[in-house]
Short mmCIF file of N, CA and C in Angstrom, two decimals:
data_model
loop_
_atom_site.label_atom_id
_atom_site.label_comp_id
_atom_site.label_asym_id
_atom_site.label_seq_id
_atom_site.Cartn_x
_atom_site.Cartn_y
_atom_site.Cartn_z
N UNK A 11 69.52 56.76 217.35
CA UNK A 11 69.95 55.87 218.63
C UNK A 11 69.48 57.14 219.74
N UNK A 12 69.09 55.89 220.69
CA UNK A 12 68.06 56.92 221.96
C UNK A 12 70.15 56.20 222.89
N UNK A 13 70.90 57.81 223.11
CA UNK A 13 72.42 57.99 223.04
C UNK A 13 71.99 56.64 224.72
N UNK A 14 71.61 57.56 225.85
CA UNK A 14 71.45 57.67 226.93
C UNK A 14 70.85 55.41 226.67
N UNK A 15 69.69 55.57 226.32
CA UNK A 15 69.42 53.71 226.11
C UNK A 15 70.87 52.83 225.68
N UNK A 16 71.45 53.87 224.74
CA UNK A 16 71.98 52.39 224.86
C UNK A 16 73.84 52.25 225.59
N UNK A 17 74.13 53.56 226.13
CA UNK A 17 74.55 53.25 227.02
C UNK A 17 74.40 51.44 228.31
N UNK A 18 73.52 52.38 228.41
CA UNK A 18 73.08 51.81 229.57
C UNK A 18 73.00 49.58 228.77
N UNK A 19 72.49 49.71 227.61
CA UNK A 19 72.82 48.06 227.93
C UNK A 19 73.86 47.00 228.02
N UNK A 20 75.03 47.81 228.29
CA UNK A 20 76.08 47.27 228.30
C UNK A 20 77.53 47.60 229.27
N UNK A 21 78.41 47.88 229.52
CA UNK A 21 79.49 48.26 230.15
C UNK A 21 81.07 48.13 229.18
N UNK A 22 80.63 48.49 227.93
CA UNK A 22 81.98 47.55 227.52
C UNK A 22 82.82 47.86 226.10
N UNK A 23 83.84 47.81 226.07
CA UNK A 23 84.26 49.19 224.82
C UNK A 23 83.39 48.40 223.46
N UNK A 24 83.23 47.48 223.10
CA UNK A 24 82.27 47.61 221.80
C UNK A 24 81.03 49.13 222.10
N UNK A 25 79.99 48.34 222.93
CA UNK A 25 79.20 49.39 222.94
C UNK A 25 79.74 50.56 223.36
N UNK A 26 80.50 50.97 223.84
CA UNK A 26 81.17 52.81 223.49
C UNK A 26 81.62 52.90 222.39
N UNK A 27 81.58 51.86 221.52
CA UNK A 27 82.35 52.83 220.10
C UNK A 27 81.49 52.51 219.42
N UNK A 28 79.93 52.20 219.75
CA UNK A 28 78.79 52.10 219.21
C UNK A 28 78.08 53.46 218.88
N UNK A 29 78.15 53.92 220.29
CA UNK A 29 78.19 55.51 220.48
C UNK A 29 79.07 56.13 219.85
N UNK A 30 80.46 56.14 219.80
CA UNK A 30 81.21 57.55 219.19
C UNK A 30 80.80 57.33 218.60
N UNK A 31 80.01 56.13 217.22
CA UNK A 31 80.35 56.38 216.00
C UNK A 31 79.52 57.27 215.77
N UNK A 32 77.76 56.98 217.07
CA UNK A 32 76.80 57.45 216.56
C UNK A 32 77.55 59.36 216.86
N UNK A 33 78.46 59.31 217.68
CA UNK A 33 77.72 60.75 217.68
C UNK A 33 79.54 61.84 216.60
N UNK A 34 80.28 60.72 216.04
CA UNK A 34 80.74 61.18 215.19
C UNK A 34 80.01 61.11 213.74
N UNK A 35 79.38 60.69 213.60
CA UNK A 35 78.06 60.63 212.37
C UNK A 35 77.56 62.19 212.42
N UNK A 36 76.92 61.92 213.32
CA UNK A 36 75.79 63.62 214.28
C UNK A 36 76.43 63.92 215.18
N UNK A 37 77.45 64.80 215.37
CA UNK A 37 78.37 65.62 216.19
C UNK A 37 77.32 66.26 217.39
N UNK A 38 75.83 66.77 216.68
CA UNK A 38 74.99 67.39 217.51
C UNK A 38 74.60 66.22 218.97
N UNK A 39 74.91 64.84 218.08
CA UNK A 39 74.57 63.87 219.58
C UNK A 39 75.79 64.35 221.02
N UNK A 40 76.77 65.13 220.31
CA UNK A 40 78.01 65.61 221.70
C UNK A 40 77.00 65.61 223.07
N UNK A 41 76.25 66.47 223.07
CA UNK A 41 75.37 67.81 223.66
C UNK A 41 74.30 66.61 224.80
N UNK A 42 73.99 65.05 224.22
CA UNK A 42 73.19 64.23 224.58
C UNK A 42 74.19 63.54 225.70
N UNK A 43 75.26 63.21 224.60
CA UNK A 43 76.75 62.25 225.93
C UNK A 43 77.31 62.90 227.30
N UNK A 44 77.50 64.75 226.56
CA UNK A 44 77.73 65.26 228.14
C UNK A 44 76.48 65.49 229.25
N UNK A 45 75.69 65.92 228.67
CA UNK A 45 74.85 65.66 230.04
C UNK A 45 74.45 63.95 230.47
N UNK A 46 75.51 62.91 230.48
CA UNK A 46 75.38 61.86 230.91
C UNK A 46 76.46 61.90 231.66
N UNK A 47 77.09 62.94 230.32
CA UNK A 47 78.45 62.73 231.79
C UNK A 47 78.78 63.56 233.10
N UNK A 48 77.41 64.09 232.97
CA UNK A 48 78.10 64.88 234.10
C UNK A 48 76.36 64.75 234.97
N UNK A 49 75.84 63.86 234.52
CA UNK A 49 74.80 63.05 235.91
C UNK A 49 74.91 63.03 237.32
N UNK A 50 74.15 61.99 237.65
CA UNK A 50 74.54 61.44 238.89
C UNK A 50 74.39 60.26 239.28
N UNK A 51 73.87 59.69 238.83
CA UNK A 51 73.55 57.98 238.67
C UNK A 51 74.61 57.15 238.45
N UNK A 52 75.05 56.86 238.78
CA UNK A 52 76.94 56.16 238.50
C UNK A 52 76.50 55.26 237.34
N UNK A 53 75.71 55.12 236.79
CA UNK A 53 75.85 53.37 235.42
C UNK A 53 75.89 54.69 234.54
N UNK A 54 75.35 55.73 234.63
CA UNK A 54 74.93 57.56 233.04
C UNK A 54 76.43 57.79 233.60
N UNK A 55 77.46 57.74 234.17
CA UNK A 55 78.16 58.78 234.85
C UNK A 55 79.63 58.49 233.92
N UNK A 56 79.32 56.69 234.91
CA UNK A 56 80.59 55.71 234.94
C UNK A 56 80.85 55.66 233.24
N UNK A 57 79.43 55.02 232.60
CA UNK A 57 79.94 54.80 230.77
C UNK A 57 79.92 56.20 230.61
N UNK A 58 79.07 57.05 231.20
CA UNK A 58 80.19 58.29 229.92
C UNK A 58 80.94 58.46 229.85
N UNK A 59 81.28 58.13 230.83
CA UNK A 59 83.00 58.98 231.58
C UNK A 59 83.69 57.98 230.40
N UNK A 60 84.17 56.50 230.34
CA UNK A 60 84.93 56.26 229.28
C UNK A 60 83.87 56.78 227.25
N UNK A 61 82.80 56.64 227.63
CA UNK A 61 82.98 57.03 225.59
C UNK A 61 83.72 58.41 225.44
N UNK A 62 83.70 58.96 226.13
CA UNK A 62 83.72 60.25 225.96
C UNK A 62 85.17 60.77 225.96
N UNK A 63 85.70 59.55 227.24
CA UNK A 63 87.44 59.21 226.39
C UNK A 63 88.01 59.08 225.64
N UNK A 64 86.52 58.36 224.59
CA UNK A 64 87.29 57.08 223.36
C UNK A 64 87.01 57.87 222.55
N UNK A 65 85.72 59.18 222.45
CA UNK A 65 85.84 59.68 221.64
C UNK A 65 87.32 60.59 221.63
N UNK A 66 87.25 61.73 222.67
CA UNK A 66 88.45 62.57 222.47
C UNK A 66 89.75 61.84 221.92
N UNK A 67 89.62 60.47 221.72
CA UNK A 67 90.70 59.93 221.32
C UNK A 67 90.90 60.30 220.05
N UNK A 68 89.68 60.47 219.04
CA UNK A 68 88.88 60.55 218.23
C UNK A 68 89.05 61.95 217.57
N UNK A 69 88.11 62.22 218.09
CA UNK A 69 87.74 63.28 217.68
C UNK A 69 87.85 64.98 218.83
N UNK A 70 88.91 65.28 219.36
CA UNK A 70 89.28 66.22 220.37
C UNK A 70 88.75 67.60 220.58
N UNK A 71 88.48 67.94 218.94
CA UNK A 71 87.85 69.33 218.98
C UNK A 71 86.11 69.41 219.44
N UNK A 72 86.06 67.65 219.28
CA UNK A 72 84.11 67.94 219.77
C UNK A 72 83.64 68.14 221.51
N UNK A 73 85.80 67.66 221.71
CA UNK A 73 84.88 67.32 223.66
C UNK A 73 85.44 68.75 224.32
N UNK A 74 86.56 68.97 223.48
CA UNK A 74 86.95 70.09 223.79
C UNK A 74 85.99 71.51 224.28
N UNK A 75 84.55 71.73 223.39
CA UNK A 75 84.09 72.57 223.89
C UNK A 75 83.13 72.88 225.88
N UNK A 76 83.52 71.55 225.64
CA UNK A 76 82.81 71.33 227.39
C UNK A 76 83.66 71.91 228.45
N UNK A 77 85.35 71.83 227.96
CA UNK A 77 86.23 72.17 229.58
C UNK A 77 86.01 73.23 229.98
N UNK A 78 85.42 73.81 229.89
CA UNK A 78 85.34 75.33 230.72
C UNK A 78 83.93 74.06 232.16
N UNK A 79 83.15 73.50 231.14
CA UNK A 79 81.92 72.94 232.82
C UNK A 79 83.01 71.59 233.45
N UNK A 80 83.30 70.66 233.07
CA UNK A 80 83.99 70.21 233.24
C UNK A 80 84.65 71.34 234.39
N UNK A 81 85.88 71.11 234.75
CA UNK A 81 86.84 72.47 234.87
C UNK A 81 85.45 72.76 235.99
N UNK A 82 84.66 73.54 235.67
CA UNK A 82 83.54 75.04 236.62
C UNK A 82 83.14 73.47 237.59
N UNK A 83 82.48 71.67 236.64
CA UNK A 83 81.88 70.59 237.72
C UNK A 83 82.42 70.40 238.35
N UNK A 84 83.82 70.11 238.44
CA UNK A 84 85.48 70.39 240.29
C UNK A 84 83.73 70.59 241.11
N UNK A 85 83.83 72.19 241.01
CA UNK A 85 82.64 72.59 243.00
C UNK A 85 81.84 71.71 242.79
N UNK A 86 81.32 70.80 242.33
CA UNK A 86 80.71 69.93 242.87
C UNK A 86 80.73 68.76 243.20
N UNK A 87 82.05 68.66 243.17
CA UNK A 87 82.31 67.28 244.36
C UNK A 87 82.24 65.66 243.47
N UNK A 88 81.94 66.05 241.85
CA UNK A 88 82.09 64.85 241.64
C UNK A 88 82.58 63.41 241.95
N UNK A 89 81.66 62.45 241.57
CA UNK A 89 82.52 61.48 241.90
C UNK A 89 83.80 61.70 240.96
N UNK A 90 84.62 59.79 242.02
CA UNK A 90 85.99 59.82 241.74
C UNK A 90 85.67 59.33 239.72
N UNK A 91 85.24 58.62 239.19
CA UNK A 91 85.12 58.01 238.11
C UNK A 91 85.33 59.62 237.47
N UNK A 92 84.30 60.31 237.78
CA UNK A 92 84.12 62.02 236.88
C UNK A 92 85.36 62.82 237.28
N UNK A 93 85.85 63.08 238.20
CA UNK A 93 86.96 64.09 238.06
C UNK A 93 87.78 63.29 237.17
N UNK A 94 88.52 61.75 237.83
CA UNK A 94 89.29 61.24 236.79
C UNK A 94 89.56 61.79 235.62
N UNK A 95 87.81 61.86 234.94
CA UNK A 95 87.66 61.80 233.55
C UNK A 95 88.33 63.28 232.84
N UNK A 96 88.37 64.18 234.62
CA UNK A 96 88.39 65.31 233.86
C UNK A 96 90.09 65.76 234.07
N UNK A 97 90.50 64.95 235.04
CA UNK A 97 91.64 65.61 234.90
C UNK A 97 92.27 64.57 233.68
N UNK A 98 92.24 63.78 234.01
CA UNK A 98 92.95 62.58 232.63
C UNK A 98 92.97 63.36 230.80
N UNK A 99 90.93 64.33 230.96
CA UNK A 99 91.61 65.33 229.17
C UNK A 99 92.46 65.94 229.31
N UNK A 100 92.79 66.53 230.52
CA UNK A 100 92.64 68.43 231.08
C UNK A 100 94.18 68.20 230.59
N UNK A 101 94.87 66.63 230.89
CA UNK A 101 96.19 66.29 229.44
C UNK A 101 96.46 67.18 229.40
N UNK A 102 95.38 67.05 227.87
CA UNK A 102 95.57 66.82 226.60
C UNK A 102 94.62 67.73 225.50
N UNK A 103 94.04 68.45 226.87
CA UNK A 103 93.37 69.33 226.49
C UNK A 103 93.69 70.91 226.24
N UNK A 104 93.67 72.31 225.25
CA UNK A 104 93.74 73.11 225.82
C UNK A 104 93.14 73.94 225.83
N UNK A 105 94.10 75.09 227.98
CA UNK A 105 93.56 75.62 228.34
C UNK A 105 93.86 76.55 228.18
N UNK A 106 92.77 77.72 228.76
CA UNK A 106 92.85 78.55 228.61
C UNK A 106 92.66 79.56 230.23
N UNK A 107 92.49 80.89 229.90
CA UNK A 107 92.79 81.73 231.06
C UNK A 107 91.68 81.96 232.22
N UNK A 108 90.46 81.50 231.90
CA UNK A 108 88.65 81.35 232.20
C UNK A 108 88.91 80.70 233.70
N UNK A 109 89.97 79.41 233.04
CA UNK A 109 89.52 78.42 233.96
C UNK A 109 90.92 77.78 234.30
N UNK A 110 92.22 77.98 233.87
CA UNK A 110 93.17 77.63 234.44
C UNK A 110 93.46 77.54 235.69
N UNK A 111 93.32 78.00 236.56
CA UNK A 111 93.75 78.87 237.53
C UNK A 111 92.73 78.10 238.60
N UNK A 112 91.63 77.86 238.36
CA UNK A 112 91.08 76.42 238.94
C UNK A 112 91.34 75.94 239.06
N UNK A 113 92.10 75.04 237.89
CA UNK A 113 92.56 74.12 237.17
C UNK A 113 93.29 73.36 237.85
N UNK A 114 94.29 74.34 238.45
CA UNK A 114 95.71 74.53 238.46
C UNK A 114 95.26 74.32 240.06
N UNK A 115 94.32 74.75 240.58
CA UNK A 115 93.87 74.52 242.42
C UNK A 115 93.08 73.05 242.40
N UNK A 116 92.90 73.03 241.55
CA UNK A 116 92.27 71.41 241.84
C UNK A 116 93.48 70.68 241.35
N UNK A 117 94.07 70.62 241.21
CA UNK A 117 95.20 70.12 240.90
C UNK A 117 96.20 69.80 241.96
N UNK A 118 96.28 70.62 242.85
CA UNK A 118 97.27 70.75 243.75
C UNK A 118 96.16 70.24 244.74
N UNK A 119 94.78 70.58 244.88
CA UNK A 119 93.90 70.29 245.56
C UNK A 119 93.90 68.08 246.02
N UNK A 120 94.11 67.10 244.67
CA UNK A 120 93.60 66.30 244.36
C UNK A 120 95.26 65.78 244.70
N UNK A 121 96.21 66.07 244.73
CA UNK A 121 98.17 65.60 244.45
C UNK A 121 97.84 66.16 246.45
N UNK A 122 96.85 67.07 247.17
CA UNK A 122 97.48 66.80 248.96
C UNK A 122 96.76 65.53 249.64
N UNK A 123 95.50 65.54 248.82
CA UNK A 123 94.03 64.20 249.36
C UNK A 123 94.48 63.07 249.30
N UNK A 124 94.35 63.31 250.60
CA UNK A 124 94.43 61.44 251.30
C UNK A 124 93.68 59.91 250.26
N UNK A 125 92.42 60.64 249.88
CA UNK A 125 91.13 60.38 249.52
C UNK A 125 90.90 59.97 248.02
N UNK A 126 92.12 60.57 246.86
CA UNK A 126 92.08 60.62 245.98
C UNK A 126 93.18 59.64 245.30
N UNK A 127 92.89 58.44 244.29
CA UNK A 127 92.95 57.31 243.79
C UNK A 127 94.57 58.31 243.29
N UNK A 128 95.03 56.66 242.71
CA UNK A 128 96.27 56.97 241.84
C UNK A 128 96.22 57.79 241.07
N UNK A 129 95.59 57.50 239.89
CA UNK A 129 94.97 57.93 238.82
C UNK A 129 94.65 59.16 238.62
N UNK A 130 93.98 60.00 239.14
CA UNK A 130 93.58 60.91 239.99
C UNK A 130 94.60 62.07 239.76
N UNK A 131 95.43 61.02 241.05
CA UNK A 131 96.90 61.80 241.09
C UNK A 131 97.96 61.96 240.09
N UNK A 132 98.36 61.43 239.28
CA UNK A 132 99.28 60.75 238.37
C UNK A 132 98.70 61.67 237.85
N UNK A 133 97.16 62.11 237.11
CA UNK A 133 97.04 63.25 236.02
C UNK A 133 97.04 64.69 236.67
N UNK A 134 97.18 64.74 238.03
CA UNK A 134 96.82 66.28 238.26
C UNK A 134 97.98 66.64 238.24
N UNK A 135 99.29 66.15 238.59
CA UNK A 135 100.39 66.18 237.91
C UNK A 135 101.16 66.94 236.87
N UNK A 136 100.32 66.10 235.41
CA UNK A 136 100.74 66.50 234.24
C UNK A 136 99.76 67.71 233.65
N UNK A 137 98.33 68.03 234.23
CA UNK A 137 97.74 69.45 234.50
C UNK A 137 98.65 70.34 235.05
N UNK A 138 98.22 70.44 236.63
CA UNK A 138 99.50 71.45 236.89
C UNK A 138 101.04 71.96 235.95
N UNK A 139 101.70 71.01 235.61
CA UNK A 139 103.16 71.68 234.80
C UNK A 139 102.96 71.88 233.86
N UNK A 140 101.87 71.68 233.16
CA UNK A 140 100.92 71.84 231.82
C UNK A 140 100.64 73.64 232.12
N UNK A 141 99.48 73.93 233.56
CA UNK A 141 100.10 75.06 233.66
C UNK A 141 101.11 76.25 234.65
N UNK A 142 102.41 75.57 234.59
CA UNK A 142 102.86 75.81 235.21
C UNK A 142 104.40 76.56 233.85
N UNK A 143 103.64 75.81 233.18
CA UNK A 143 104.24 76.21 231.52
C UNK A 143 104.11 77.58 231.44
N UNK A 144 102.42 78.18 231.31
CA UNK A 144 102.59 79.36 231.17
C UNK A 144 102.41 79.74 231.99
N UNK A 145 103.01 80.25 233.27
CA UNK A 145 103.29 80.50 234.76
C UNK A 145 104.55 79.43 235.79
N UNK A 146 105.69 80.50 235.55
CA UNK A 146 106.34 79.21 235.75
C UNK A 146 106.12 80.10 237.43
N UNK A 147 106.52 80.60 237.82
CA UNK A 147 106.02 80.83 239.03
C UNK A 147 104.95 80.27 240.48
N UNK A 148 104.34 78.91 239.69
CA UNK A 148 102.92 78.28 240.29
C UNK A 148 104.78 77.04 240.36
N UNK A 149 105.32 76.76 239.86
CA UNK A 149 106.41 75.64 239.64
C UNK A 149 106.33 74.71 241.36
N UNK A 150 106.63 76.28 241.98
CA UNK A 150 107.26 75.36 243.71
C UNK A 150 106.19 74.42 244.41
N UNK A 151 105.21 76.09 243.64
CA UNK A 151 103.70 75.36 244.66
C UNK A 151 103.63 73.82 244.08
N UNK A 152 103.48 73.54 243.40
CA UNK A 152 102.77 72.29 242.23
C UNK A 152 104.52 70.56 242.77
N UNK A 153 105.88 71.47 242.81
CA UNK A 153 106.34 70.93 243.27
C UNK A 153 106.66 69.90 244.85
N UNK A 154 106.05 70.81 245.09
CA UNK A 154 105.94 70.13 247.08
C UNK A 154 105.17 69.20 247.42
N UNK A 155 104.12 68.77 246.74
CA UNK A 155 103.19 67.92 246.65
C UNK A 155 103.71 66.76 245.93
N UNK A 156 104.00 67.09 244.66
CA UNK A 156 104.29 65.62 243.79
C UNK A 156 105.62 64.91 244.94
N UNK A 157 106.75 66.08 244.84
CA UNK A 157 108.22 65.55 245.59
C UNK A 157 107.81 64.66 246.63
N UNK A 158 106.70 64.83 247.53
CA UNK A 158 107.06 63.99 248.81
C UNK A 158 105.49 62.85 247.97
N UNK A 159 105.29 62.80 247.93
CA UNK A 159 104.48 61.75 247.01
C UNK A 159 104.85 60.80 246.60
N UNK A 160 106.32 61.07 245.79
CA UNK A 160 107.07 60.32 245.30
C UNK A 160 108.04 60.49 246.63
N UNK A 161 108.57 60.74 247.77
CA UNK A 161 109.54 60.19 248.64
C UNK A 161 109.11 59.70 249.59
N UNK A 162 107.09 59.49 249.68
CA UNK A 162 106.66 58.71 250.33
C UNK A 162 107.08 56.88 249.29
N UNK A 163 106.84 57.36 247.91
CA UNK A 163 106.78 56.09 247.43
C UNK A 163 104.98 55.61 246.77
N UNK A 164 104.19 57.03 246.58
CA UNK A 164 103.29 55.90 247.14
C UNK A 164 102.28 55.07 245.57
N UNK A 165 103.02 55.39 245.20
CA UNK A 165 102.88 53.73 244.14
C UNK A 165 103.58 53.89 243.55
N UNK A 166 104.01 52.81 242.48
CA UNK A 166 105.05 52.87 241.39
C UNK A 166 104.36 53.83 240.38
N UNK A 167 103.60 54.00 240.02
CA UNK A 167 103.20 54.12 238.70
C UNK A 167 103.34 55.72 238.83
N UNK A 168 103.19 56.17 239.49
CA UNK A 168 102.83 57.92 240.34
C UNK A 168 103.80 57.94 240.14
N UNK A 169 105.41 57.43 240.97
CA UNK A 169 106.72 57.97 241.67
C UNK A 169 106.97 57.93 239.73
N UNK A 170 107.15 57.01 239.09
CA UNK A 170 107.62 56.82 238.03
C UNK A 170 106.89 58.26 236.73
N UNK A 171 105.08 58.61 237.30
CA UNK A 171 104.89 60.29 236.49
C UNK A 171 105.31 61.05 237.42
N UNK A 172 105.85 61.05 238.97
CA UNK A 172 105.42 62.48 239.16
C UNK A 172 107.05 62.83 239.03
N UNK A 173 108.24 61.79 239.11
CA UNK A 173 109.35 62.05 238.57
C UNK A 173 109.67 62.58 237.22
N UNK A 174 109.06 62.31 236.04
CA UNK A 174 109.17 62.57 234.97
C UNK A 174 108.78 64.51 234.93
N UNK A 175 107.64 64.73 235.69
CA UNK A 175 106.82 65.21 235.67
C UNK A 175 108.08 67.19 236.78
N UNK A 176 108.47 66.08 237.51
CA UNK A 176 109.31 67.00 238.84
C UNK A 176 110.37 67.72 238.00
N UNK A 177 111.19 66.14 237.09
CA UNK A 177 112.09 66.54 236.41
C UNK A 177 110.82 67.82 235.60
N UNK A 178 111.22 68.01 234.67
CA UNK A 178 110.14 69.34 233.69
C UNK A 178 109.71 70.31 234.49
N UNK A 179 108.78 70.25 235.97
CA UNK A 179 109.06 70.96 236.40
C UNK A 179 109.68 72.53 237.32
N UNK A 180 111.08 71.36 237.42
CA UNK A 180 111.80 72.11 237.51
C UNK A 180 112.90 72.15 236.32
N UNK A 181 112.59 72.44 235.58
CA UNK A 181 113.52 73.17 233.63
C UNK A 181 112.97 73.63 233.98
N UNK A 182 111.36 74.43 233.42
CA UNK A 182 111.00 75.18 233.99
C UNK A 182 111.39 76.31 234.60
N UNK A 183 111.42 75.82 236.19
CA UNK A 183 111.96 76.72 237.13
C UNK A 183 112.85 77.21 236.51
N UNK A 184 113.87 76.70 236.34
CA UNK A 184 115.33 77.40 235.11
C UNK A 184 114.98 77.54 234.45
N UNK A 185 114.76 77.62 233.31
CA UNK A 185 114.49 78.39 232.27
C UNK A 185 113.40 79.41 232.37
N UNK A 186 112.97 79.78 234.03
CA UNK A 186 112.86 81.19 233.80
C UNK A 186 113.07 82.30 234.94
N UNK A 187 114.01 81.16 235.11
CA UNK A 187 115.33 81.83 236.23
C UNK A 187 114.99 82.22 237.80
N UNK A 188 113.39 80.79 237.92
CA UNK A 188 112.87 81.08 239.79
C UNK A 188 114.16 80.18 239.94
N UNK A 189 115.52 79.75 239.71
CA UNK A 189 116.00 78.82 240.33
C UNK A 189 117.81 78.89 239.85
N UNK A 190 118.78 78.66 240.93
CA UNK A 190 119.76 79.77 240.90
C UNK A 190 120.58 78.77 239.95
#
């Protein structure tokens, strides 16, 4: 199967699953899929982000090796679908010392940005909190933009997620003795 050709057949979960099955049978095909994930043409990257998300749900170990490349790809100011996917996946992916600082910085940047959609901001709250679990001294930096968005009632979904993450961030600070 030519993954690129199959990806362009149609934009549907049925088609995404055909590609997921191909990669599950032939894990070396992951490289081909990820090249499309980082592609600059809309139909290729948009559909590839969907396939990678579905694949991650079944086999995160196939996506994990691309974590650093995803995070570094944020430096190129990718399209919304790519940013959203990168942040969504990093809610659960293993974080490493090499890139977690950059990932935290992007999370904060996305939270403050007026141009980022709700989903990217919601995923960024979780990513920021995960980094703070390892570096509690960063928690106060994450709390500020999340609290602002919650107070502004940014969106119902974000407010719900934001309140949960604020509670966890404050608990991280308390546990680390950063708050009396």
